[in-house]
Coordinates of C-alpha atoms in Angstrom, one line a residue:
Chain A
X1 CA -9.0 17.5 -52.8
X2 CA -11.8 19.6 -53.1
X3 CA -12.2 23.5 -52.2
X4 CA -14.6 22.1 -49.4
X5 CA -11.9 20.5 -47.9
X6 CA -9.5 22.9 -48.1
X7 CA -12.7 25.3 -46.2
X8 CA -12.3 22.9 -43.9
X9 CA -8.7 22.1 -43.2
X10 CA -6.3 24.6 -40.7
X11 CA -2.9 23.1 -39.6
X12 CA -3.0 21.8 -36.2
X13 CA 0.6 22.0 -35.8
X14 CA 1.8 22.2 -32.1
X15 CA 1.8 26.0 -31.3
X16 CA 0.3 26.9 -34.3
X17 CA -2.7 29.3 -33.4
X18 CA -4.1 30.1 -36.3
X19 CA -3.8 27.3 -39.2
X20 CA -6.7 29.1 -41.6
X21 CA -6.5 29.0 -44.0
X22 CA -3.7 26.6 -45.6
X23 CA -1.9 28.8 -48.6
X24 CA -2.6 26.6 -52.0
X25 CA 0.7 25.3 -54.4
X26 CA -1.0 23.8 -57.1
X27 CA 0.4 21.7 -59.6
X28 CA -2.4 19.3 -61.2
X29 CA -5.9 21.0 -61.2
X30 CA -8.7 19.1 -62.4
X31 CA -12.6 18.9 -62.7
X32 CA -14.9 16.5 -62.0
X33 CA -18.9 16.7 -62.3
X34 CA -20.8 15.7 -59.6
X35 CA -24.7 16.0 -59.0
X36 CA -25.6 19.1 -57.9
X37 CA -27.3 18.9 -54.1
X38 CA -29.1 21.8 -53.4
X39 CA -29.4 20.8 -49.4
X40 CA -26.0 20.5 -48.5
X41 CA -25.2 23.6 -50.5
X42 CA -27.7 25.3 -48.5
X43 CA -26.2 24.0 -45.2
X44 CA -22.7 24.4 -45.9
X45 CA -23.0 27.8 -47.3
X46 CA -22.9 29.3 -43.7
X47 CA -19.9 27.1 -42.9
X48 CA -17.7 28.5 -45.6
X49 CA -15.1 30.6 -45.0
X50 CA -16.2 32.9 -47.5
X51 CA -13.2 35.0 -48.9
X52 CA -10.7 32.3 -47.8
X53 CA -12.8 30.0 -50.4
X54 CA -12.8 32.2 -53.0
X55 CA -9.0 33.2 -53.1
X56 CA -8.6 29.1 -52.9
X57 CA -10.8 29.1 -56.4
X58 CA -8.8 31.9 -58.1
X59 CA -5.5 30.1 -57.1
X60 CA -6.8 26.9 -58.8
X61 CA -8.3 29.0 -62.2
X62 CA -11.6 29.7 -61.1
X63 CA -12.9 33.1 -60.4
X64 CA -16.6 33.4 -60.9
X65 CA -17.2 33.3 -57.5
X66 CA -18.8 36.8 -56.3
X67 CA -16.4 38.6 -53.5
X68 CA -19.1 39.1 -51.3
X69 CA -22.3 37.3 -50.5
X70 CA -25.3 36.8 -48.2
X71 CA -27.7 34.3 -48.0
X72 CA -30.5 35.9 -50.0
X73 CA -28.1 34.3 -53.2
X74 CA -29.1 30.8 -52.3
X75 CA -32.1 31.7 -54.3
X76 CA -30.4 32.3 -57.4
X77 CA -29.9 29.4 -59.5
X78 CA -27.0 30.9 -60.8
X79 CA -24.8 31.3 -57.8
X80 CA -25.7 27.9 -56.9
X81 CA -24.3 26.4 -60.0
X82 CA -20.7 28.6 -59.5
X83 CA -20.6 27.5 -55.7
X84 CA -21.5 24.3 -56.6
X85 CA -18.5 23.8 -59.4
X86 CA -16.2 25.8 -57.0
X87 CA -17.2 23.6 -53.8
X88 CA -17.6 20.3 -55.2
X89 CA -15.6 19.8 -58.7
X90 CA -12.4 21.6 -58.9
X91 CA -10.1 19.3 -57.4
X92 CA -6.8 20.0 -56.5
X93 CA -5.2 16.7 -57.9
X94 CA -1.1 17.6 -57.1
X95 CA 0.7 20.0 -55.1
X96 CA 0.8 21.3 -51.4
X97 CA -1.0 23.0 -48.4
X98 CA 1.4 25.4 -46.6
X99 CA 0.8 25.9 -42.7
X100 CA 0.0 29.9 -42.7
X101 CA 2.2 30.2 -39.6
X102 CA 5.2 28.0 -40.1
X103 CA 4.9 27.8 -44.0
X104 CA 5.3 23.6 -43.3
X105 CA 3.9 21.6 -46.3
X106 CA 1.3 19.4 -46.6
X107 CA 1.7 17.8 -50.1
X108 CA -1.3 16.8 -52.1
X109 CA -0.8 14.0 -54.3
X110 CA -3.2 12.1 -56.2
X111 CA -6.0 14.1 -54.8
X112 CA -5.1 13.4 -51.0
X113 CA -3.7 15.6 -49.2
X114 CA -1.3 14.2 -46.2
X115 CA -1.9 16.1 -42.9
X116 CA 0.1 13.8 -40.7
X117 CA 2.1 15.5 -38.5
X118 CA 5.7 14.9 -37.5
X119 CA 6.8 13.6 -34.0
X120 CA 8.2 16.5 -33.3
X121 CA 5.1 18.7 -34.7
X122 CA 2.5 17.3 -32.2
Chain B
X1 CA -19.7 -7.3 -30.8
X2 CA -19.9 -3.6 -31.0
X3 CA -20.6 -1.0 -27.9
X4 CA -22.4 1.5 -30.0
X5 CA -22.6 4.9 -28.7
X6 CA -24.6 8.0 -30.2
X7 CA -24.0 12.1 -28.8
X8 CA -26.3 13.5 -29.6
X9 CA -27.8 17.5 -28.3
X10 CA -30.4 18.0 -26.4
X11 CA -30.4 22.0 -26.6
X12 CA -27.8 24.0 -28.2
X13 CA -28.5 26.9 -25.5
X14 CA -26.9 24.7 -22.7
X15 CA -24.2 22.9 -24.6
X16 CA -25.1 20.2 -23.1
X17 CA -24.8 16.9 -24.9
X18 CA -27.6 13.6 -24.9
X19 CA -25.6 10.5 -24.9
X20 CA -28.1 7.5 -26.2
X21 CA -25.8 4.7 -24.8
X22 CA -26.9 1.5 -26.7
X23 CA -26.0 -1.9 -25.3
X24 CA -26.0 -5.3 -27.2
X25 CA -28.5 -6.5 -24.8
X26 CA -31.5 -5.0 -25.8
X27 CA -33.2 -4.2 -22.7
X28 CA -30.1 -2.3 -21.9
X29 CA -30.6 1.4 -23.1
X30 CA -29.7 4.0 -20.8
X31 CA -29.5 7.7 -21.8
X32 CA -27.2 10.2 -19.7
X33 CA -25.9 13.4 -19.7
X34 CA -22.8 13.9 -21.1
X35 CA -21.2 17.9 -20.5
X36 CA -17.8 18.2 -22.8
X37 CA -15.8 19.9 -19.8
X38 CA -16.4 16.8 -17.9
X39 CA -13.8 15.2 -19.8
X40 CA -11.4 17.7 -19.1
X41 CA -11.6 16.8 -15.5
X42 CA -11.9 13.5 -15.2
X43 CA -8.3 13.6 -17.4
X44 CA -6.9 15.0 -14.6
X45 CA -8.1 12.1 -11.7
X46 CA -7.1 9.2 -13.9
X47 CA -4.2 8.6 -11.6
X48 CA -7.1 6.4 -9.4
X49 CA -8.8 4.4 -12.2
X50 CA -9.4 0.4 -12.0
X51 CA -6.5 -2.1 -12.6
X52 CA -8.6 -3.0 -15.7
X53 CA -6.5 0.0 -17.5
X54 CA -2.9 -0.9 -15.7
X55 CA -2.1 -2.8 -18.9
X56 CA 0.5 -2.3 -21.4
X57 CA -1.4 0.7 -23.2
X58 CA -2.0 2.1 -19.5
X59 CA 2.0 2.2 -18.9
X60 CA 2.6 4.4 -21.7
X61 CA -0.5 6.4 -20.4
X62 CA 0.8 7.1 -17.2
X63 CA 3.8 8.4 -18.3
X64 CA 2.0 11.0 -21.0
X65 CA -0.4 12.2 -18.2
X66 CA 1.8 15.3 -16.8
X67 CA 3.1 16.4 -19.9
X68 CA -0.5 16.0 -21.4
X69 CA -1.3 18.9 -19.4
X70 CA 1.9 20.8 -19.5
X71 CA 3.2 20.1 -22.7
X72 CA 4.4 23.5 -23.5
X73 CA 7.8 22.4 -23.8
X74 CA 7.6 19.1 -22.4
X75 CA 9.3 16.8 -25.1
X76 CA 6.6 16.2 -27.9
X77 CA 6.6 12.6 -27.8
X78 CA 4.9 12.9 -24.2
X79 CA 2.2 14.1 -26.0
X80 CA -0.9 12.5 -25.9
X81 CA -0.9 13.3 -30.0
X82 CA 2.1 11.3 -30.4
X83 CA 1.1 7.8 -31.8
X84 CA 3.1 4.8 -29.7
X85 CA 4.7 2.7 -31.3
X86 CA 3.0 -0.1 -30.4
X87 CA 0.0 1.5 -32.8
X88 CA 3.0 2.3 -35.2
X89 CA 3.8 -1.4 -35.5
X90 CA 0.6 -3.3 -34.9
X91 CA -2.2 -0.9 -36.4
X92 CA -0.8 1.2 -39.3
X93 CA 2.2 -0.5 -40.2
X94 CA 0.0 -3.9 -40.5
X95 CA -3.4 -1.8 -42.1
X96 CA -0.7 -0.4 -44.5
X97 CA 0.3 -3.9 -45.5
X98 CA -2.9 -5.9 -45.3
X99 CA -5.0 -2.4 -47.3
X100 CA -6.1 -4.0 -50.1
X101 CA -6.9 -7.8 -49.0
X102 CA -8.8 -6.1 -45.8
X103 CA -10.9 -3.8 -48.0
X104 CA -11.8 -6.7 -50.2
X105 CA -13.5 -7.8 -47.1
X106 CA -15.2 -4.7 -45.9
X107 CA -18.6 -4.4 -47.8
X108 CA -21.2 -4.9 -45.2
X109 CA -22.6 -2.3 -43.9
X110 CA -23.3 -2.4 -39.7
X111 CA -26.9 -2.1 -39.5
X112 CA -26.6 0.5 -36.7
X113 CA -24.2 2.6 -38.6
X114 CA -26.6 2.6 -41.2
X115 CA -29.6 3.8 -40.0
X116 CA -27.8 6.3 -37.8
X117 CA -26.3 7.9 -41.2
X118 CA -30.1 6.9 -42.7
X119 CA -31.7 9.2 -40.3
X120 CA -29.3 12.3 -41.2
X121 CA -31.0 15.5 -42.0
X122 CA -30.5 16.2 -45.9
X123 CA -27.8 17.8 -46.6
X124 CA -25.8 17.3 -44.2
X125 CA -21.7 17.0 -43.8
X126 CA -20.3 13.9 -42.6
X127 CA -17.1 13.3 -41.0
X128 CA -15.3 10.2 -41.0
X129 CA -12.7 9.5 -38.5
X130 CA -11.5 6.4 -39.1
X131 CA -12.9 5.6 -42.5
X132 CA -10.8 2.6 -43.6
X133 CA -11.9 1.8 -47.5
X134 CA -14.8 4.0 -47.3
X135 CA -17.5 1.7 -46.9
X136 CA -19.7 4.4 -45.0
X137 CA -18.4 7.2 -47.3
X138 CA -21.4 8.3 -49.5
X139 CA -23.4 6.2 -47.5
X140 CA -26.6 8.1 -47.8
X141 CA -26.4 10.1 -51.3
X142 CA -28.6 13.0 -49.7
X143 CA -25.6 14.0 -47.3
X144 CA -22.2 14.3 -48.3
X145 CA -19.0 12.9 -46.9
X146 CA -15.5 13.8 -45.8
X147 CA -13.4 10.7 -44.6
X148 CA -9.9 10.6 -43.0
X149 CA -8.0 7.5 -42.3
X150 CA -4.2 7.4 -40.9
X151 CA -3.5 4.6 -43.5
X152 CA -2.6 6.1 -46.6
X153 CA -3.3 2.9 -48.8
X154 CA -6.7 2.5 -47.4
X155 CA -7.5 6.4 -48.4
X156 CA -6.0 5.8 -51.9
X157 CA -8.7 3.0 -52.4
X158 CA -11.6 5.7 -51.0
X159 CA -10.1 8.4 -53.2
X160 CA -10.1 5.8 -56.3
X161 CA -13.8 5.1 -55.2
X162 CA -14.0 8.4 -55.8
X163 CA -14.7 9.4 -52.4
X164 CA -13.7 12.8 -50.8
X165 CA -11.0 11.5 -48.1
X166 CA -7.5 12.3 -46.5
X167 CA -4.5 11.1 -44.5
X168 CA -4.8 12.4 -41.0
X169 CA -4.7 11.2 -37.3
X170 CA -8.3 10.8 -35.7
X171 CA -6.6 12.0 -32.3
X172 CA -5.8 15.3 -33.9
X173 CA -8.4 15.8 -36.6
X174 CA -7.2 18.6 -39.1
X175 CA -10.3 20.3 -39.4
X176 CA -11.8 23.6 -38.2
X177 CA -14.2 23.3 -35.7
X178 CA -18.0 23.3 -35.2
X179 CA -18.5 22.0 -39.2
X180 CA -19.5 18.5 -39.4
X181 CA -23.5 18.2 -39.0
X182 CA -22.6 14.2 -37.8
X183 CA -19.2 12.7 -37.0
X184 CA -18.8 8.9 -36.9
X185 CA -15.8 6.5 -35.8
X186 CA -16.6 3.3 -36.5
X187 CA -14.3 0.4 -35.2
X188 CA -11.7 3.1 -34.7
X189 CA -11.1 3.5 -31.0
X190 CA -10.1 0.2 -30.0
X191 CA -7.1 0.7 -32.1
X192 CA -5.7 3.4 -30.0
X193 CA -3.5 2.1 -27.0
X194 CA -4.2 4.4 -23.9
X195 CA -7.4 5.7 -22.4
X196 CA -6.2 9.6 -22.9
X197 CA -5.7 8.9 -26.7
X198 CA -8.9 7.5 -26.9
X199 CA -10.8 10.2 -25.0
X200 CA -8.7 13.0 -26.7
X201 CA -10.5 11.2 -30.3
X202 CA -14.0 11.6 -28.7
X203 CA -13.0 15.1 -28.0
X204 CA -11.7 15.8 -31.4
X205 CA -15.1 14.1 -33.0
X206 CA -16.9 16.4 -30.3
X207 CA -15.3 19.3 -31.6
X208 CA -15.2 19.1 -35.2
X209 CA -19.2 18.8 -35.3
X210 CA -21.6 21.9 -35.0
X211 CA -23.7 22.6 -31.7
X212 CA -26.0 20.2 -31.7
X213 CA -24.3 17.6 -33.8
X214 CA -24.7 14.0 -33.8
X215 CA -21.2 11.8 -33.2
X216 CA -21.9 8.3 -33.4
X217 CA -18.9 5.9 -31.9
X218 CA -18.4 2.0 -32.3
X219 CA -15.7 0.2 -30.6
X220 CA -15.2 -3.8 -29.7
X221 CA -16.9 -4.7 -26.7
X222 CA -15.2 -7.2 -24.1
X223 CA -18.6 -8.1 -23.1
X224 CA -19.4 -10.9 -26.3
X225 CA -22.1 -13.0 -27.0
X226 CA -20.3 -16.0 -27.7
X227 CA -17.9 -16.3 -24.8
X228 CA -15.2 -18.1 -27.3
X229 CA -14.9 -15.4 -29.2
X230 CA -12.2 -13.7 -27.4
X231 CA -10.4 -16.7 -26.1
X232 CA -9.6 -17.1 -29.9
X233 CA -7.9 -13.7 -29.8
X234 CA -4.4 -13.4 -28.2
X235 CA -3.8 -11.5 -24.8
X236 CA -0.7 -9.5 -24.6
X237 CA 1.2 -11.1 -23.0
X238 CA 4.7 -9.7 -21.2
X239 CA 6.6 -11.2 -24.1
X240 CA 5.0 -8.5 -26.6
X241 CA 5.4 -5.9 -23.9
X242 CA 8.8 -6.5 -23.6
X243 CA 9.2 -5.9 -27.5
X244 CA 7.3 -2.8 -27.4
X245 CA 9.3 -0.9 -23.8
X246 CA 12.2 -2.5 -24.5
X247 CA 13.6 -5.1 -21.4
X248 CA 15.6 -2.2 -19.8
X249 CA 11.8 -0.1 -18.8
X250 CA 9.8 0.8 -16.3
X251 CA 6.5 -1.4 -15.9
X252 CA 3.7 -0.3 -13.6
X253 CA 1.5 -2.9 -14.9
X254 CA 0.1 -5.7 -12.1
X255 CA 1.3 -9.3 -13.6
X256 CA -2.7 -10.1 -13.3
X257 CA -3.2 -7.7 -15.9
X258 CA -1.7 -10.1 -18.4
X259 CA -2.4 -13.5 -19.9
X260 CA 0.8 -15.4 -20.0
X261 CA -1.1 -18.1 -22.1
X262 CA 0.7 -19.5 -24.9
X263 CA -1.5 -19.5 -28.1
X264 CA -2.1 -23.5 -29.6
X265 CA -1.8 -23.9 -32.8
X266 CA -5.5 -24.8 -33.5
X267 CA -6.5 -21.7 -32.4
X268 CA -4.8 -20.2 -34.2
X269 CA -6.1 -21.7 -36.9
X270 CA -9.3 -21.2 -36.3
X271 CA -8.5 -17.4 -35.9
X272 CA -9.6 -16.3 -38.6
X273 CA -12.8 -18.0 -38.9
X274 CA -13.7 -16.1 -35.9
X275 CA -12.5 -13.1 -37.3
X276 CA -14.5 -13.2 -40.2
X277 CA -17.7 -14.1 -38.1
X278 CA -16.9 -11.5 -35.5
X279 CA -16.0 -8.2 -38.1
X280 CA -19.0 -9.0 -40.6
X281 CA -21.5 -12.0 -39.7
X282 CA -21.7 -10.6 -36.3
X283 CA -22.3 -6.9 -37.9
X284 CA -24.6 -7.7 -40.1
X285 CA -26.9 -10.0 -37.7
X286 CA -26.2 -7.5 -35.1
X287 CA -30.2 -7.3 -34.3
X288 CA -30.7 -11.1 -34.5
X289 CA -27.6 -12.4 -32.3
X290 CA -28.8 -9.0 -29.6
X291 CA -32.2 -11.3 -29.6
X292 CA -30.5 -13.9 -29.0
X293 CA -28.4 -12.5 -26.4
X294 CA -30.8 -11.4 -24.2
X295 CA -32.8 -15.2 -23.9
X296 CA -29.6 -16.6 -22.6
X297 CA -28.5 -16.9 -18.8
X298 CA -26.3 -15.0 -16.9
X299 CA -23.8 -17.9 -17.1
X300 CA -21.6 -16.7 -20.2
X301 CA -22.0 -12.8 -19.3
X302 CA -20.6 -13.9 -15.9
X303 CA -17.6 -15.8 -17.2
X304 CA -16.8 -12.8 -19.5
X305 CA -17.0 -10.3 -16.6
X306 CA -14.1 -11.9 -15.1
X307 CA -12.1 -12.5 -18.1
X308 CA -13.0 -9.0 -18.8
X309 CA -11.3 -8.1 -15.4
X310 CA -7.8 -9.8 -16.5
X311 CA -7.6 -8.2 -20.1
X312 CA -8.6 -5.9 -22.6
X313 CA -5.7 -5.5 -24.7
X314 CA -5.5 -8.4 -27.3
X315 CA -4.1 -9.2 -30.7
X316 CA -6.6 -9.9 -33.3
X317 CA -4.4 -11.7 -36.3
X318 CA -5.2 -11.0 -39.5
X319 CA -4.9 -13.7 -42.3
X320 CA -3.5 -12.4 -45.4
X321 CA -3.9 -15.2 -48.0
X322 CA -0.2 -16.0 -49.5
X323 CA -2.3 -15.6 -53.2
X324 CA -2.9 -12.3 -52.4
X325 CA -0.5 -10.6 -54.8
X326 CA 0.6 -8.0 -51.4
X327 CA 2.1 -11.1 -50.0
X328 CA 5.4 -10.8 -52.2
X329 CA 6.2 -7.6 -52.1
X330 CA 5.7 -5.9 -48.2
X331 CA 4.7 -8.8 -46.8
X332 CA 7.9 -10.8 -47.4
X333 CA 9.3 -8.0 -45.5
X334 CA 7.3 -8.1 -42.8
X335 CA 7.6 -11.8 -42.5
X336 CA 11.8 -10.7 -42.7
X337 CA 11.6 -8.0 -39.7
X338 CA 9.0 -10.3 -37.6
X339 CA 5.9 -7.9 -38.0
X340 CA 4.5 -11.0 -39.8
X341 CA 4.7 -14.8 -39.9
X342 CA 3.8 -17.6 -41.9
X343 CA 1.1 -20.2 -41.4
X344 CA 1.4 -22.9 -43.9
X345 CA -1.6 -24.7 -42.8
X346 CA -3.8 -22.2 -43.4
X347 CA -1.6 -20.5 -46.6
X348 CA -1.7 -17.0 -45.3
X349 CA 0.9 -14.7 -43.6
X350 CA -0.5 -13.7 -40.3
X351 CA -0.3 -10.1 -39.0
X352 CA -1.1 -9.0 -35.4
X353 CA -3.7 -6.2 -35.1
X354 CA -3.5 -4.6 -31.9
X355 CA -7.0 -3.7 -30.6
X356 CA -8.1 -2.2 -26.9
X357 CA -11.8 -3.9 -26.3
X358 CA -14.1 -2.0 -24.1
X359 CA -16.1 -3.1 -21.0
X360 CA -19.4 -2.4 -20.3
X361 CA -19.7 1.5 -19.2
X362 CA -16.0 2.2 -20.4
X363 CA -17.3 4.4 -23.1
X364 CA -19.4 6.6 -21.2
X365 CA -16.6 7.2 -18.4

């Protein structure tokens, strides 16, 4: 599981109002180049939960990522390569998503994270 | 042959949503409006829909409604998120089973699908509802993918693929919402049993994309070019329903609703000849056989009409080749429990897939 994922994910547990974002366990972290695309890094930058994202990075090893940013950074070659390692290459190979509200795992194993819910969770 | 349906936005001021509703008969293109918060309302008037939905799938439909809309503490499994177990048993328990044989056969790409995710602006985020083996998943290398699948065995073979993908339920997509530049559910929706689970997937693909994002929905159309295409698939018949309610529950359903036809052997056997012809040939000739289609008379689209009236819940078997090395291990089991049974003539264990096709219209209502 990538940190764009994990952006992306909220629980959507019955009752739950607020499922962003999932707290990380991690167990196996590791990294995996990709190409870099400049286009969807450019389009998904306004999508990402910024400080959400970067907590997720630190809690799998990475903190490079500035604490704040605007868009003006796109420019810079150099933010574009952290964000793009962050986004796109740090995978979160073992270990569990927590519901923020009800603390309910989701494990992540092999890379995949399970976010079936129970019966009794829908 | 597939209904293909794109949403699309006209103008993100108005929230207002561009349907481009494409028909296999060519000539058939019609564009309408399509407002999200109609959905919501028409949820609430289903109670005077067409017999064509008082089937099996509508039964258990029926009896979600109210709590669909009250389910504050209604029991959970009223829920229109609560998977029936007649998906349980004849979509994920049988994908689960059949994973790797069917994604050995899934490699051609629908030539709609494909320029759909073609014409994507660069960069964009696709979502995946639906995504099987990931055939679609990295499609077009300029835009970048996020697939889901309920089967866990078909996302293991995206994620070995290397393929960014997850477990989850397309009728309640874990995702924040407004994200996805393009969502796609390809072959997805006729696997769901009632009309609110299928509508409440639209929603979800509605919601998870940005203002102005494109969803682009396939499903199995009732309406076929080849009128003996679906007379080699097997209507449910009262003997399945039984299995599914149990013989002690409630049935709403109108006994014209069902097909009480046994199923001969040879068509069985040819089963999965027109399996094969109808999930790839058919996909990949989509153009051509829509050519076709539209030079012939009225007389097949006529006889399908009224078949079409009688049934659109069928079983689509699956042939899973006894050397297939899965054959041993789950599907001896599901040969055991009755999930699964043996045809020695044609050397394969045979699974059931349960699939909803869609009349003409059905996916725009």
């Amino acid at each position: 599981m990538r940190l764009l994922t994990h952006n992306m994910l909220s629980s959507n547990i019955k009752g739950v109002t607020d499922g962003f974002p999932l707290k990380i366990e991690a167990g196996k972290v590791v990294e995996k180049e990709v190409d870099m695309n400049t286009d969807f890094l450019k389009n998904i930058f306004t999508k990402i939960e910024w400080k959400p994202f970067v907590e997720a990075a630190k809690t799998l090893g990475y903190s490079e990522l500035p604490e704040d940013v605007d868009p003006s950074l796109l420019d810079s070659q150099d933010f574009l390569t952290k964000f793009h390692h962050a986004l796109l290459e740090i995978h979160l190979e073992e270990g569990a998503l927590v519901c923020p509200e009800t603390g309910r795992k989701f494990p992540v194993s092999k890379g995949i994270p399970n976010m079936l819910l129970h019966e009794d969770e829908v | 042959m597939f209904q293909v349906m794109i949403f699309g936005h006209i103008e993100s001021l108005r929230v207002s949503h561009l349907i481009r509703w494409a028909l296999h008969l060519p000539p058939f293109i019609s564009i309408c409006k399509f407002n999200p918060i109609k959905y919501n309302t028409m949820k609430n008037i289903r109670t005077g829909r067409p017999s064509v939905f008082s089937t099996a799938a509508s039964d258990g439909e029926t009896k979600n409604q109210p709590s669909e809309v009250t389910n504050e503490e209604g029991l959970s499994f009223n829920c229109v998120q609560y998977t029936p177990e007649i998906e349980k048993t004849y979509v994920h328990q049988v994908y689960d089973a059949i994973a790797p044989h069917f994604s050995s056969t899934r490699f051609a790409r629908w030539p709609k699908v494909a320029s759909f995710l073609d014409s994507l602006t660069q960069g964009s985020l696709v979502l995946d509802a639906g995504c099987g083996n990931g055939k679609y998943l990295g499609f077009n290398p300029k835009c970048f993918f996020v697939g889901c699948d309920i089967s866990s065995p078909l996302v293991s073979i995206c994620a070995e693929r290397g393929h960014e993908a997850l477990v989850a339920d397309a009728v309640n997509l874990p995702y924040r919402s407004g994200l996805g530049d393009a969502a796609i559910s390809i072959a997805v929706l006729h696997h769901l049993s009632t009309e609110s689970r299928r509508r409440k997937a639209i929603e979800e693909l509605v919601r998870v994309v940005k203002k102005g994002g494109l969803v682009l929905i396939t499903v199995w159309a009732v309406e076929q070019e080849d009128p003996g295409l679906l007379s080699k698939w097997i209507p449910l018949s009262r003997r399945y329903l039984d299995e599914w309610i149990g013989p002690g529950s409630p049935r709403v359903n109108s006994p014209r609703s069902f097909n009480l036809k046994s199923i001969p052997e040879s068509e069985e056997n040819n089963s999965q000849v027109s399996l094969k012809v109808s999930s790839e040939f058919l996909g990949a000739k989509l153009d051509e056989t829509m050519k076709i289609n539209s030079q012939e008379n009225d007389t097949s689209t006529t006889y399908i009409d009224n078949r079409c009236k009688e049934n659109q819940e069928y079983f689509v078997p699956w042939h899973l080749p006894y050397h297939r090395a899965e054959v041993s291990g789950s599907s001896a089991c599901a040969v055991a429990n009755g999930l699964a049974w043996k045809d020695d003539k044609k050397g394969a264990v045979v699974y059931n897939r349960y699939y909803h096709v869609f009349s003409e219209g059905e996916l725009e209502r």
